[in-house]
Tab-separated table of C-alpha atoms in Angstrom:
chain	number	residue	atom	x	y	z
A	95	MET	CA	75.054	120.822	31.484
A	96	ASP	CA	75.052	124.060	29.459
A	97	SER	CA	72.962	124.455	26.305
A	98	SER	CA	75.960	124.232	23.951
A	99	ALA	CA	77.037	120.903	25.413
A	100	VAL	CA	73.464	119.599	25.192
A	101	LEU	CA	73.172	120.571	21.517
A	102	PHE	CA	76.636	119.182	20.781
A	103	ASN	CA	75.714	115.814	22.290
A	104	GLN	CA	72.432	115.778	20.370
A	105	LEU	CA	74.222	116.400	17.085
A	106	LYS	CA	76.855	113.757	17.814
A	107	ALA	CA	74.095	111.242	18.500
A	108	ALA	CA	72.085	112.143	15.378
A	109	GLU	CA	71.189	109.203	13.153
A	110	PRO	CA	72.110	108.896	10.415
A	111	PHE	CA	73.516	112.470	10.345
A	112	PHE	CA	72.663	116.077	11.186
A	113	LEU	CA	72.126	118.904	8.715
A	114	LEU	CA	73.618	122.407	8.558
A	115	ALA	CA	71.730	124.183	5.790
A	116	GLY	CA	70.490	127.521	4.529
A	117	PRO	CA	71.185	130.237	1.965
A	118	ASN	CA	74.755	131.437	1.637
A	119	VAL	CA	74.081	134.993	2.781
A	120	ILE	CA	71.249	136.974	4.332
A	121	GLU	CA	69.581	138.741	1.412
A	122	SER	CA	66.586	140.097	3.336
A	123	GLU	CA	64.623	139.324	6.472
A	124	GLU	CA	61.638	138.115	4.461
A	125	HIS	CA	63.754	135.746	2.357
A	126	ILE	CA	65.590	134.263	5.326
A	127	LEU	CA	62.399	133.638	7.305
A	128	ARG	CA	60.781	131.983	4.303
A	129	MET	CA	63.803	129.760	3.682
A	130	ALA	CA	64.011	128.789	7.356
A	131	ASN	CA	60.360	127.763	7.321
A	132	HIS	CA	60.841	125.550	4.258
A	133	LEU	CA	64.035	123.984	5.583
A	134	LYS	CA	62.529	123.137	8.960
A	135	THR	CA	59.504	121.544	7.291
A	136	ILE	CA	61.671	119.418	4.999
A	137	SER	CA	64.227	118.392	7.629
A	138	THR	CA	61.466	117.395	10.034
A	139	LYS	CA	59.797	115.314	7.329
A	140	VAL	CA	62.965	113.371	6.523
A	141	GLY	CA	63.951	113.077	10.191
A	142	LEU	CA	67.179	115.081	10.288
A	143	PRO	CA	68.193	117.530	13.053
A	144	LEU	CA	68.559	120.970	11.429
A	145	VAL	CA	70.884	123.849	12.222
A	146	PHE	CA	69.995	126.847	10.053
A	147	LYS	CA	72.921	128.538	8.305
A	148	SER	CA	73.366	131.948	6.733
A	149	SER	CA	76.076	134.616	6.773
A	150	PHE	CA	75.697	138.266	7.737
A	151	ASP	CA	78.879	139.294	5.920
A	152	LYS	CA	80.816	137.644	3.111
A	153	ALA	CA	84.161	139.206	3.902
A	154	ASN	CA	86.146	137.109	1.428
A	155	ARG	CA	84.294	137.876	-1.805
A	156	THR	CA	86.457	137.651	-4.926
A	157	SER	CA	85.503	141.177	-5.996
A	158	SER	CA	85.112	144.271	-3.823
A	159	LYS	CA	82.078	145.158	-5.965
A	160	SER	CA	80.187	141.999	-4.975
A	161	PHE	CA	77.287	141.839	-2.514
A	162	ARG	CA	78.436	141.056	1.035
A	163	GLY	CA	75.264	140.990	3.122
A	164	PRO	CA	73.581	143.287	5.677
A	165	GLY	CA	76.486	143.395	8.118
A	166	MET	CA	76.837	142.004	11.618
A	167	SER	CA	74.408	144.187	13.563
A	168	GLU	CA	71.450	143.852	11.196
A	169	GLY	CA	72.305	140.281	10.271
A	170	LEU	CA	72.329	139.039	13.865
A	171	LYS	CA	68.921	140.623	14.475
A	172	ILE	CA	67.512	138.704	11.513
A	173	LEU	CA	69.114	135.423	12.591
A	174	GLU	CA	67.717	135.859	16.090
A	175	LYS	CA	64.226	136.262	14.608
A	176	VAL	CA	64.707	132.998	12.722
A	177	LYS	CA	65.801	131.268	15.911
A	178	LEU	CA	62.785	132.478	17.878
A	179	ALA	CA	60.208	132.066	15.110
A	180	TYR	CA	61.056	128.473	14.219
A	181	ASP	CA	62.852	127.206	17.324
A	182	ILE	CA	65.919	126.047	15.415
A	183	PRO	CA	69.601	126.512	16.287
A	184	ILE	CA	71.728	128.867	14.200
A	185	VAL	CA	75.187	128.588	12.644
A	186	THR	CA	76.986	131.573	11.139
A	187	ASP	CA	80.601	132.515	10.473
A	188	VAL	CA	83.037	135.033	11.918
A	189	HIS	CA	86.063	136.633	10.287
A	190	GLU	CA	87.553	138.749	13.069
A	191	THR	CA	88.151	138.218	16.781
A	192	ILE	CA	85.978	141.222	17.650
A	193	GLN	CA	82.954	139.507	16.085
A	194	CYS	CA	83.056	136.394	18.267
A	195	GLU	CA	81.404	137.715	21.429
A	196	PRO	CA	78.352	139.370	19.787
A	197	VAL	CA	77.903	136.454	17.387
A	198	GLY	CA	78.084	134.030	20.310
A	199	GLN	CA	75.101	135.768	21.899
A	200	VAL	CA	72.902	134.684	18.966
A	201	ALA	CA	74.511	131.739	17.167
A	202	ASP	CA	74.557	128.234	18.600
A	203	ILE	CA	77.442	127.230	16.335
A	204	ILE	CA	80.211	129.609	15.289
A	205	GLN	CA	81.830	128.704	12.004
A	206	ILE	CA	85.480	129.388	11.196
A	207	PRO	CA	85.927	130.001	7.439
A	208	ALA	CA	88.309	127.742	5.553
A	209	PHE	CA	90.739	130.564	4.773
A	210	LEU	CA	91.058	131.220	8.530
A	211	CYS	CA	91.218	127.679	9.896
A	212	ARG	CA	94.738	128.137	11.289
A	213	GLN	CA	94.293	131.640	12.768
A	214	THR	CA	95.015	130.991	16.434
A	215	ASP	CA	93.655	134.267	17.822
A	216	LEU	CA	90.362	133.815	15.973
A	217	LEU	CA	90.056	130.188	17.095
A	218	VAL	CA	90.733	131.094	20.719
A	219	ALA	CA	88.288	134.021	20.671
A	220	ALA	CA	85.601	131.777	19.199
A	221	ALA	CA	86.334	129.032	21.727
A	222	LYS	CA	85.934	131.410	24.656
A	223	THR	CA	82.295	132.058	23.720
A	224	GLY	CA	81.532	128.512	24.852
A	225	LYS	CA	79.577	127.856	21.679
A	226	ILE	CA	80.045	124.874	19.379
A	227	ILE	CA	82.764	125.659	16.834
A	228	ASN	CA	82.695	124.295	13.282
A	229	ILE	CA	86.099	124.647	11.602
A	230	LYS	CA	86.165	124.485	7.815
A	231	LYS	CA	89.292	122.771	6.479
A	232	GLY	CA	91.316	125.147	4.347
A	233	GLN	CA	91.457	124.299	0.661
A	234	PHE	CA	95.237	124.449	1.043
A	235	CYS	CA	95.426	122.144	4.086
A	236	SER	CA	95.992	118.464	4.581
A	237	PRO	CA	93.379	116.730	6.757
A	238	SER	CA	95.896	116.339	9.586
A	239	VAL	CA	95.955	120.121	10.072
A	240	MET	CA	92.459	119.928	11.515
A	241	SER	CA	93.737	118.029	14.539
A	242	ASN	CA	95.911	121.018	15.425
A	243	SER	CA	93.075	123.489	14.896
A	244	ALA	CA	90.726	121.446	17.069
A	245	GLU	CA	93.385	121.178	19.747
A	246	LYS	CA	93.700	124.977	19.871
A	247	LEU	CA	90.014	125.178	20.789
A	248	ARG	CA	90.291	122.508	23.463
A	249	LEU	CA	93.321	124.179	25.021
A	250	ALA	CA	91.237	127.371	25.168
A	251	GLY	CA	88.689	125.455	27.247
A	252	ASN	CA	86.100	124.491	24.634
A	253	PRO	CA	85.607	120.767	23.879
A	254	ASN	CA	82.591	121.322	21.605
A	255	VAL	CA	84.384	121.112	18.266
A	256	MET	CA	83.532	119.804	14.815
A	257	VAL	CA	85.603	119.878	11.627
A	258	CYS	CA	84.359	120.253	8.075
A	259	GLU	CA	85.755	119.016	4.754
A	260	ARG	CA	85.119	121.504	1.943
A	261	GLY	CA	87.441	120.425	-0.834
A	262	THR	CA	91.111	120.704	-1.739
A	263	MET	CA	92.789	122.901	-4.342
A	264	PHE	CA	93.409	121.095	-7.613
A	265	GLY	CA	95.392	123.572	-9.655
A	266	TYR	CA	93.890	126.950	-10.454
A	267	ASN	CA	90.132	127.567	-10.249
A	268	ASP	CA	89.208	124.072	-9.172
A	269	LEU	CA	88.625	121.935	-6.087
A	270	ILE	CA	88.338	118.198	-5.604
A	271	VAL	CA	87.038	116.091	-2.731
A	272	ASP	CA	89.256	113.282	-1.480
A	273	PRO	CA	86.965	110.806	0.333
A	274	ARG	CA	89.910	109.591	2.399
A	275	ASN	CA	89.794	112.928	4.219
A	276	PHE	CA	86.492	111.979	5.835
A	277	GLU	CA	88.352	109.204	7.654
A	278	TRP	CA	91.657	110.970	8.218
A	279	MET	CA	89.958	114.010	9.746
A	280	ARG	CA	88.688	111.769	12.533
A	281	GLU	CA	92.151	112.115	14.012
A	282	ALA	CA	90.787	115.429	15.342
A	283	LYS	CA	88.620	113.291	17.676
A	284	CYS	CA	85.395	115.154	16.960
A	285	PRO	CA	82.404	115.029	14.594
A	286	VAL	CA	83.249	115.273	10.890
A	287	VAL	CA	81.042	117.332	8.574
A	288	ALA	CA	81.022	117.271	4.769
A	289	ASP	CA	80.371	120.545	2.940
A	290	ILE	CA	78.795	119.189	-0.230
A	291	THR	CA	78.293	122.572	-1.908
A	292	HIS	CA	81.399	124.741	-1.387
A	293	SER	CA	83.545	121.727	-2.217
A	294	LEU	CA	82.297	122.051	-5.802
A	295	GLN	CA	83.332	125.674	-6.199
A	296	GLN	CA	85.542	126.808	-9.032
A	297	PRO	CA	87.249	129.699	-7.217
A	298	ALA	CA	87.563	132.813	-9.358
A	299	GLY	CA	86.733	130.610	-12.316
A	300	LYS	CA	83.912	132.667	-13.789
A	301	LYS	CA	84.616	135.756	-15.901
A	302	LEU	CA	82.177	138.646	-15.570
A	303	ASP	CA	80.824	140.672	-18.480
A	304	GLY	CA	81.985	143.954	-16.973
A	305	GLY	CA	85.462	142.626	-16.236
A	306	GLY	CA	86.830	140.802	-13.235
A	307	VAL	CA	86.042	137.314	-12.013
A	308	ALA	CA	83.711	135.485	-9.649
A	309	SER	CA	83.531	131.938	-8.325
A	310	GLY	CA	81.815	129.372	-10.489
A	311	GLY	CA	80.740	125.900	-9.507
A	312	LEU	CA	79.441	122.473	-10.459
A	313	ARG	CA	76.003	122.305	-8.876
A	314	GLU	CA	75.092	119.206	-10.875
A	315	LEU	CA	77.732	117.187	-8.982
A	316	ILE	CA	76.389	117.981	-5.501
A	317	PRO	CA	74.488	114.654	-5.308
A	318	CYS	CA	77.663	112.778	-6.288
A	319	ILE	CA	79.734	114.291	-3.481
A	320	ALA	CA	76.853	113.966	-1.026
A	321	ARG	CA	76.368	110.264	-1.754
A	322	THR	CA	80.065	109.634	-1.242
A	323	ALA	CA	80.132	111.464	2.086
A	324	VAL	CA	77.158	109.708	3.655
A	325	ALA	CA	78.314	106.322	2.372
A	326	VAL	CA	81.662	106.841	4.099
A	327	GLY	CA	79.778	107.812	7.251
A	328	VAL	CA	80.200	111.503	8.085
A	329	ASP	CA	78.428	112.872	11.159
A	330	GLY	CA	76.937	115.898	9.454
A	331	ILE	CA	76.153	117.405	6.070
A	332	PHE	CA	76.663	121.110	5.372
A	333	MET	CA	74.919	122.495	2.321
A	334	GLU	CA	73.792	125.844	1.026
A	335	VAL	CA	70.260	125.912	-0.343
A	336	HIS	CA	68.426	128.591	-2.313
A	337	ASP	CA	64.961	128.911	-3.809
A	338	ASP	CA	66.390	130.606	-6.914
A	339	PRO	CA	70.090	129.697	-7.292
A	340	LEU	CA	70.431	131.264	-10.741
A	341	ASN	CA	69.682	134.677	-9.248
A	342	ALA	CA	71.391	134.241	-5.886
A	343	PRO	CA	73.747	137.175	-5.187
A	344	VAL	CA	76.455	134.895	-3.740
A	345	ASP	CA	77.644	131.419	-4.789
A	346	GLY	CA	74.632	130.695	-6.962
A	347	PRO	CA	76.499	128.005	-8.961
A	348	THR	CA	77.018	125.896	-5.822
A	349	GLN	CA	73.714	126.377	-3.995
A	350	TRP	CA	71.262	123.486	-4.192
A	351	PRO	CA	67.723	124.266	-5.432
A	352	LEU	CA	65.183	124.211	-2.612
A	353	ARG	CA	62.637	122.414	-4.799
A	354	HIS	CA	64.946	119.389	-5.069
A	355	LEU	CA	66.105	119.315	-1.441
A	356	GLU	CA	63.640	116.799	-0.031
A	357	GLU	CA	64.324	114.144	-2.646
A	358	LEU	CA	68.088	114.523	-2.247
A	359	LEU	CA	67.928	114.254	1.544
A	360	GLU	CA	65.684	111.188	1.357
A	361	GLU	CA	68.228	109.496	-0.894
A	362	LEU	CA	71.123	110.448	1.384
A	363	VAL	CA	69.335	109.113	4.452
A	364	ALA	CA	68.700	105.811	2.664
A	365	ILE	CA	72.357	105.512	1.642
A	366	ALA	CA	73.607	106.401	5.120
A	367	VAL	CA	71.316	103.879	6.798
A	368	SER	CA	72.241	101.090	4.399
A	369	SER	CA	75.962	101.822	4.846
A	370	ARG	CA	75.862	101.749	8.628
A	371	PRO	CA	76.209	97.954	9.164
A	372	VAL	CA	79.275	97.883	6.899
A	373	LEU	CA	80.827	100.780	8.786
A	374	ASN	CA	80.196	99.079	12.127
A	375	LEU	CA	81.803	95.876	10.881
A	376	HIS	CA	84.854	97.819	9.718
A	377	ILE	CA	85.282	99.467	13.130
A	378	GLN	CA	84.719	96.292	15.134
A	379	LEU	CA	87.178	94.277	13.100
A	380	PHE	CA	89.975	96.761	13.485
A	381	THR	CA	89.194	97.415	17.136
A	382	PHE	CA	89.499	93.688	17.750
A	383	GLY	CA	92.968	93.850	16.298
A	384	HIS	CA	92.541	91.760	13.161
A	385	PRO	CA	94.910	92.665	10.336
A	386	SER	CA	93.373	93.797	7.103
A	387	VAL	CA	92.784	91.393	4.238
A	388	ASP	CA	95.730	92.977	2.461
A	389	SER	CA	97.996	92.178	5.399
A	390	VAL	CA	96.766	88.585	5.549
A	391	VAL	CA	97.446	88.109	1.855
A	392	ASP	CA	100.859	89.786	2.103
A	393	GLN	CA	101.837	87.492	4.963
A	394	PHE	CA	100.510	84.450	3.111
A	395	LEU	CA	102.444	85.345	-0.014
A	396	ASP	CA	105.618	85.999	1.962
A	397	ASN	CA	105.338	82.541	3.511
A	398	HIS	CA	104.433	80.643	0.345
A	399	THR	CA	105.920	82.377	-2.692
A	400	THR	CA	109.178	80.951	-4.061
A	401	ASP	CA	111.155	81.932	-7.098
A	402	SER	CA	112.341	79.512	-9.755
A	403	CYS	CA	115.430	78.612	-7.701
A	404	GLY	CA	113.357	77.639	-4.679
A	405	SER	CA	114.434	80.569	-2.486
A	406	SER	CA	112.067	83.023	-0.833
A	407	SER	CA	111.018	85.914	-3.045
A	408	ASN	CA	110.127	89.395	-1.859
A	409	GLU	CA	108.131	90.094	-5.006
A	410	SER	CA	104.588	88.800	-4.586
A	411	PRO	CA	102.321	88.290	-7.596
A	412	HIS	CA	99.494	90.776	-7.897
A	413	VAL	CA	96.374	89.483	-6.183
A	414	SER	CA	93.143	91.477	-5.985
A	415	THR	CA	91.875	91.349	-2.398
A	416	HIS	CA	88.863	93.662	-2.339
A	417	GLY	CA	89.068	93.847	1.436
A	418	PRO	CA	88.670	96.779	3.821
A	419	SER	CA	91.462	99.328	3.967
A	420	PRO	CA	94.037	99.260	6.740
A	421	PRO	CA	93.712	101.808	9.556
A	422	SER	CA	94.712	105.360	8.742
A	423	LYS	CA	98.386	106.158	9.051
A	424	GLY	CA	99.873	108.270	11.779
A	425	VAL	CA	101.595	107.884	15.121
A	426	VAL	CA	99.156	107.393	17.989
A	427	ASP	CA	100.214	106.216	21.443
A	428	GLY	CA	103.646	105.439	20.027
A	429	LYS	CA	102.276	102.964	17.498
A	430	GLU	CA	102.879	104.058	13.950
A	431	GLY	CA	100.023	103.517	11.566
A	432	ARG	CA	97.437	102.613	14.206
A	433	PRO	CA	94.558	104.758	15.473
A	434	SER	CA	94.048	105.212	19.212
A	435	TRP	CA	91.272	102.613	19.481
A	436	TRP	CA	93.493	99.860	18.023
A	437	ALA	CA	94.865	98.829	21.404
A	438	LEU	CA	91.583	98.763	23.357
A	439	PRO	CA	91.161	95.592	25.451
A	440	VAL	CA	88.645	93.101	24.081
A	441	GLU	CA	86.406	93.354	27.138
A	442	ASP	CA	85.817	97.060	26.395
A	443	MET	CA	84.514	96.416	22.895
A	444	ASP	CA	81.073	95.687	21.541
A	445	LEU	CA	81.830	92.820	19.173
A	446	ASP	CA	79.423	91.036	16.871
A	447	MET	CA	80.803	87.509	16.823
A	448	ASP	CA	78.570	86.409	13.940
A	449	GLU	CA	80.060	89.143	11.770
A	450	LEU	CA	83.552	88.168	12.872
A	451	ARG	CA	82.876	84.536	11.951
A	452	GLN	CA	81.595	85.611	8.539
A	453	TYR	CA	84.687	87.735	8.081
A	454	LYS	CA	86.940	84.850	9.090
A	455	ALA	CA	85.159	82.595	6.593
A	456	SER	CA	85.705	85.154	3.839
A	457	LEU	CA	89.399	85.291	4.748
A	458	GLU	CA	89.647	81.513	4.524
A	459	THR	CA	88.026	81.608	1.087
A	460	LEU	CA	90.411	84.323	0.005
A	461	LYS	CA	93.431	82.402	1.273
A	462	SER	CA	92.215	79.306	-0.567
A	463	ASN	CA	91.881	81.284	-3.790
A	464	VAL	CA	95.369	82.722	-3.360
A	465	ALA	CA	96.767	79.253	-2.688
A	466	SER	CA	95.138	77.932	-5.856
A	467	ARG	CA	96.557	80.821	-7.823
A	468	LEU	CA	100.041	80.218	-6.422
A	469	LYS	CA	99.797	76.508	-7.241
A	470	GLU	CA	98.824	77.366	-10.807
A	471	MET	CA	101.764	79.777	-11.084
A	472	GLU	CA	104.152	77.146	-9.742
A	473	GLU	CA	102.882	74.609	-12.290
A	474	ARG	CA	103.464	77.128	-15.072
A	475	ALA	CA	106.942	77.856	-13.724
A	476	SER	CA	107.696	74.117	-13.689
A	477	LEU	CA	106.576	73.749	-17.293
A	478	THR	CA	108.716	76.734	-18.238
A	479	ARG	CA	111.778	75.206	-16.551
A	480	ASP	CA	111.151	71.885	-18.360
A	481	PHE	CA	110.834	73.677	-21.696
A	482	VAL	CA	114.032	75.665	-21.115
A	483	GLY	CA	115.810	72.411	-20.233
A	484	PHE	CA	114.518	70.823	-23.436
A	485	LEU	CA	115.840	73.747	-25.511
A	486	ASP	CA	119.235	73.577	-23.798
A	487	ALA	CA	119.462	69.841	-24.523
A	488	HIS	CA	118.732	70.303	-28.216
């Protein structure tokens, strides 16, 4: 098995998640080596596999006057020194097809920028390096687009793919994170990564004193987005970290302070670990083929709700179910609205029968509560009919 496949399998198996982290851009060799040392120490302490990230060229800066980095030749030399000095894998981005081969000789993961996530020639060139490819979801894309991008890599002969959520455009100069995307992007059938820093950018939202604009950001909300992502159960976290964000030449407003990294990662690990049993229950239940709580209630109401004339009514009273969400929508294996694992035979599944019994008991309780509510509504309807009859008679 080649080294890329080995690393890919290690990252997929990481518990509770792996970490892609580093400063946005290479500022100097000394700075990058220092940051790599700190990041390896912290990630080792909290027990997370680290892939060190930094860019040699920021080709999509808002202003042509902005700092871009040392360039590919010098930047790759520095990244290779990091790799050798600290024995950590490297992830960096490419912007042109001609960059893929030389970058693939140094980087363990090649990153496709969000703006370029649909560029077929770039995806194919990156795939042919044999390296792991991390595709950032475009701010303008739906999560389903990532399935197509991942498929382009596989058709080019590279199965080592991961996709990354980095926010969605919300009007001008703003991004939001839709947590549903973390689930929907699994349709790409590969690890899902959450970029918890770029997703809080405010693109071109910061006016400069000398004229022009730059990207702003909401650094203070990074923990909020991070907590959401690990609670949902992403496979990896991508974050940019800096020892002096206020003076960082690129994306300072969305880089996380190095001095607060350890405490944030410890919290995220705790959340991810505590969420895992719930996530497993969710998967097992739907793999087994049970309908969601919502579906059970809908069916119950359809069978038991009657209008004042005694005929069946299609309008069910509002009942709060608080159950797990139904499987993500889409057409898989000819079955609309069901993911591919829905139809797996029972003997191929690892089922926890105690959890299933608990779930069944909770459904019975819920059905009982709904039945009581319906009985109460019917009693009120009966009183209303009696009162209307009394008024008509007098």
